[in-house]
C-alpha angles and dihedrals in degrees: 000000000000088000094047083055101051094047085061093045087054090041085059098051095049100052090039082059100048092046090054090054086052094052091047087052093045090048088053096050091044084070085070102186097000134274095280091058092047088047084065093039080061098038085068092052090247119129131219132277087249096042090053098050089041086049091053113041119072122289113271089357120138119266104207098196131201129210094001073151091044103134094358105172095351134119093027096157089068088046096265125286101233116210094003079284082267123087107213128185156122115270138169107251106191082337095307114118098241121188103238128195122176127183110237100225083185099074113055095331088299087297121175114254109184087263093054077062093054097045097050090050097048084049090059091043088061100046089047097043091047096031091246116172112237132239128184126193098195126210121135154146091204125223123017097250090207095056107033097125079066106045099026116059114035147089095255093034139106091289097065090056080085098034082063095042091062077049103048088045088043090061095045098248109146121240119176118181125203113198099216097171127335129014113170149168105331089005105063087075093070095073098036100052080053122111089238130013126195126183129204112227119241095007098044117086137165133182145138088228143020130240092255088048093054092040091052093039105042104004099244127148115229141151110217094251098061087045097048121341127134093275093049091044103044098030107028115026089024082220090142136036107211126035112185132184104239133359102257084059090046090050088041084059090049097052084052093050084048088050095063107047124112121236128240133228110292127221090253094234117179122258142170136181108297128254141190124236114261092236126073110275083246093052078087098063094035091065097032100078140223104245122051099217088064118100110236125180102256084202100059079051094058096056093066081048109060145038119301082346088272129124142151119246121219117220088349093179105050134062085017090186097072116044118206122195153171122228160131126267111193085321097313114123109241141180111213133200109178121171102240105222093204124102111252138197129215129214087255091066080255104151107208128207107246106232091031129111116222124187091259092054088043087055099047098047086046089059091045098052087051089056099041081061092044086060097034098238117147118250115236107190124203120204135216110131144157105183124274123286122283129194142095095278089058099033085056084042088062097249088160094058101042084051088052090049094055096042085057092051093046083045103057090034110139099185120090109272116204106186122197120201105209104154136345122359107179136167121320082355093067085050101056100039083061105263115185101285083064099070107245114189085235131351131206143177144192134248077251100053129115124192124178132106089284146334130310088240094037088054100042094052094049099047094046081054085053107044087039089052090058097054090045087055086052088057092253133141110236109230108234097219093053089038074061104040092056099047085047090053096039092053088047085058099050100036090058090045097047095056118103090253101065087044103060090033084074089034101247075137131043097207132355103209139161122296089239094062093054091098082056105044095049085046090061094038092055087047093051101045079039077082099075126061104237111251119239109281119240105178093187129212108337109179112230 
């Protein structure tokens, strides 16, 4: 029993540890581009990106935020685009969940990177997966100039931000835009393909071209006011409806014009009055340990997880890899498939790999997500995994079919899907617990999750094989040190590039958070999809 104790101690720490190390980043990044640049944010009498979005959700009201990561460590050539340069995230607008997406002027004037693309896009498929109304705070210098050949020209770049907005308008989702500072070139149609625009005088100002560019195209002398400024644009061109003196009075108009709007029909989800588990929050991160190579029980986990720590598990004595389950989550009804980490045995005498998905656990999540979307209860997916098994005993078993069974199932899946990445998730396993490229309403993952083909050690030691094979095949005599040296260099890559980190930095993930918050964040994420009625589902063809 002591030395139970002292694993979870020790489980605690650790977690505790690697959560500090989250909220310094954050805090870091929350700087967005430094205090000096914020000083002259504030000389202009302009405020912030996160001032404005504090300023304008409800007071002590949850701001679930998207891509704080987004471009973490990345384009440092260029000195680093903290944030993406854009905040993104789900707040409570006069008690109504609103998309909000604000443009970050501390960080190069608010400028595109190709990740400020990427966030922007993944906030409108959100709002238009969930039915979220949109809100812009606009300040921006547009496109990167540095890096245009990889925001400006393709499918997923800058140009598809308006495409979305005549979308998001055709299917009668509200997007109201407020210019708060610069809105220039490309840029200038987002607002205006808006539903409302308001413009900030002084600050606000909107134009398809600058004064230098017209001088320099047409030879004509103009200050940027007269161009394009809130007057021009609200009394003259008629370009923008509402013109207002100073931001807190332009977010107090949109709250109002929030505040107005009718709601539409929700999804009907079920949910009953909420509950706390019966175990201490930190009994979570107590059970969930520190290595990822150490079996845990999933089901002691989930009861951290869910309402009053009950729930009622679905075929609990087959495919004991995978555990599917019903529950609540703080009263919201949820289907969950979670990968169980410790080794199991069959009733066969089969001893099973924990974190592995075998064809009987396949099968049976297969058959519970079907039901979850029979009985219209959104999926949460927990995941620990480390691929599915491989072997001649699995491949003659037919592995390949019962995966493809499930990844059709995840695939066609209507109901909104919430994955978690606690720990590994690796491979195909990645694939059929909903990993990114199967459209989750929102993924997560913790400060402990891994994500990549496969893991550091697993590729190391299968590209030194290869690269050994080859000199063997030459004729030549592989040097042990630099046998050593290359499966050393090649674990340092893939250790750096399978942390959660790396990871959000490209958006595979929308947030890394705490464990503890995990209750909150899948809440927020069942009352936003909430939003949107579930299409029929059509499974397709699944082989028996």
């Amino acid at each position: 029993m002591a030395t139970i104790d002292i694993e979870k101690n020790k489980n605690k720490d650790a977690a505790k540890l690697s959560v500090s190390k989250l909220k310094r980043l954050l805090d870091k990044i929350y700087l967005g581009g430094g205090e000096k640049k914020i000083a002259k944010q504030h000389k202009k009498g302009k405020m912030t990106a996160r001032e404005r979005v504090d300023y304008l959700i409800d007071d002590g009201s949850y701001f679930f935020e998207i891509g704080a990561f987004a471009g973490f460590e990345m384009y440092k050539e260029h000195g680093g685009c903290p944030g993406g340069g854009v905040v993104v995230g789900i707040g409570e607008v006069r008690g109504r969940q609103c998309m909000i997406v604000a443009n970050d002027a501390t960080v190069k004037a608010g400028a595109w990177f190709p990740i400020t693309g990427k966030k922007n896009l993944r906030a409108q498929e959100i709002a238009m997966e969930n039915r979220l109304p949109l809100i812009y705070l606009v300040d921006s210098a547009g496109v990167f100039l540095p890096m245009q050949d990889e925001i400006f020209p393709d499918k997923e770049h800058f140009g598809r931000i308006f495409r979305n907005n005549a979308i998001i308008s055709s299917e009668g989702i509200p997007q109201i835009s407020a210019i708060m500072g610069s809105c220039v070139a490309g840029g200038a149609y987002l607002p205006i393909m808006s539903d409302e625009s308001l413009i900030v005088e002084g600050t606000g100002s909107i134009f398809l071209a600058g004064p230098y560019l017209v001088k320099a195209a047409i030879g004509e002398t103009v200050d940027k006011e007269t161009l394009g400024g809130a007057t021009t644009q609200s009394e003259i061109s008629g370009v923008t409806d509402y013109k207002l003196p100073d931001d807190k009075t332009c977010l107090d108009t949109i709250k109002d014009l929030v505040d107005k709007m009718g709601s539409f029909d929700k999804a009907g989800f079920s949910r009953a009055e909420p509950s706390e588990p019966k175990v201490d929050p930190d009994y979570l991160i107590k059970t969930f340990p520190d290595s990822r190579t150490k079996p845990y029980d999933t089901k002691e986990l989930l009861k951290a997880l869910v309402d009053d720590s009950e729930f009622t598990e679905y075929k609990e004595g087959f495919g004991k890899t995978i555990i599917c389950a019903y529950a609540r989550i703080d009263g919201w009804a949820v289907g969950i498939v979670a990968n169980n980490r410790q080794v199991v045995k069959t009733k066969t005498g089969e001893m099973q790999f924990g974190g592995v998905i075998y064809s009987d656990s396949a099968d049976k999540a297969t058959r519970f997500i079907l039901n979850c979307n029979q009985k219209k209860i959104p999926l949460v997916f927990l995941h620990d995994v480390s691929g599915f098994m491989v072997g001649k005993r699995s491949e003659h078993g037919g592995i390949i079919k019962d995966g493809a069974k499930m990844v059709n199932a995840v695939s066609n899946s209507t109901v909104p899907k919430i994955s978690v990445v606690m720990g590994n998730s690796y491979g195909a396993g990645n694939y059929a617990m909903c990993g990114k490229a199967y459209d989750p309403r929102f993924i997560v993952a913790w400060p402990s999750a891994k994500i990549a083909v496969m893991g550091g050690a697993q590729a190391a030691k299968v590209l030194t094989q290869i690269q050994v094979s080859s000199l063997k095949n030459k004729g030549e005599e592989p040097d042990p040190k630099k046998e050593k040296e290359l499966y050393d260099k090649i674990k340092s890559r893939y250790d750096e590039q399978t942390t959660p980190y790396y990871a959000a930095a490209r958006l595979w993930v929308d947030a890394i958070i705490d464990p503890r918050e995990t209750r909150k964040v899948i809440s927020e994420s069942i009352r936003a999809a909430n939003n949107a009625p579930v299409k029929k589902f059509n499974v397709g063809v699944i082989q028996t």
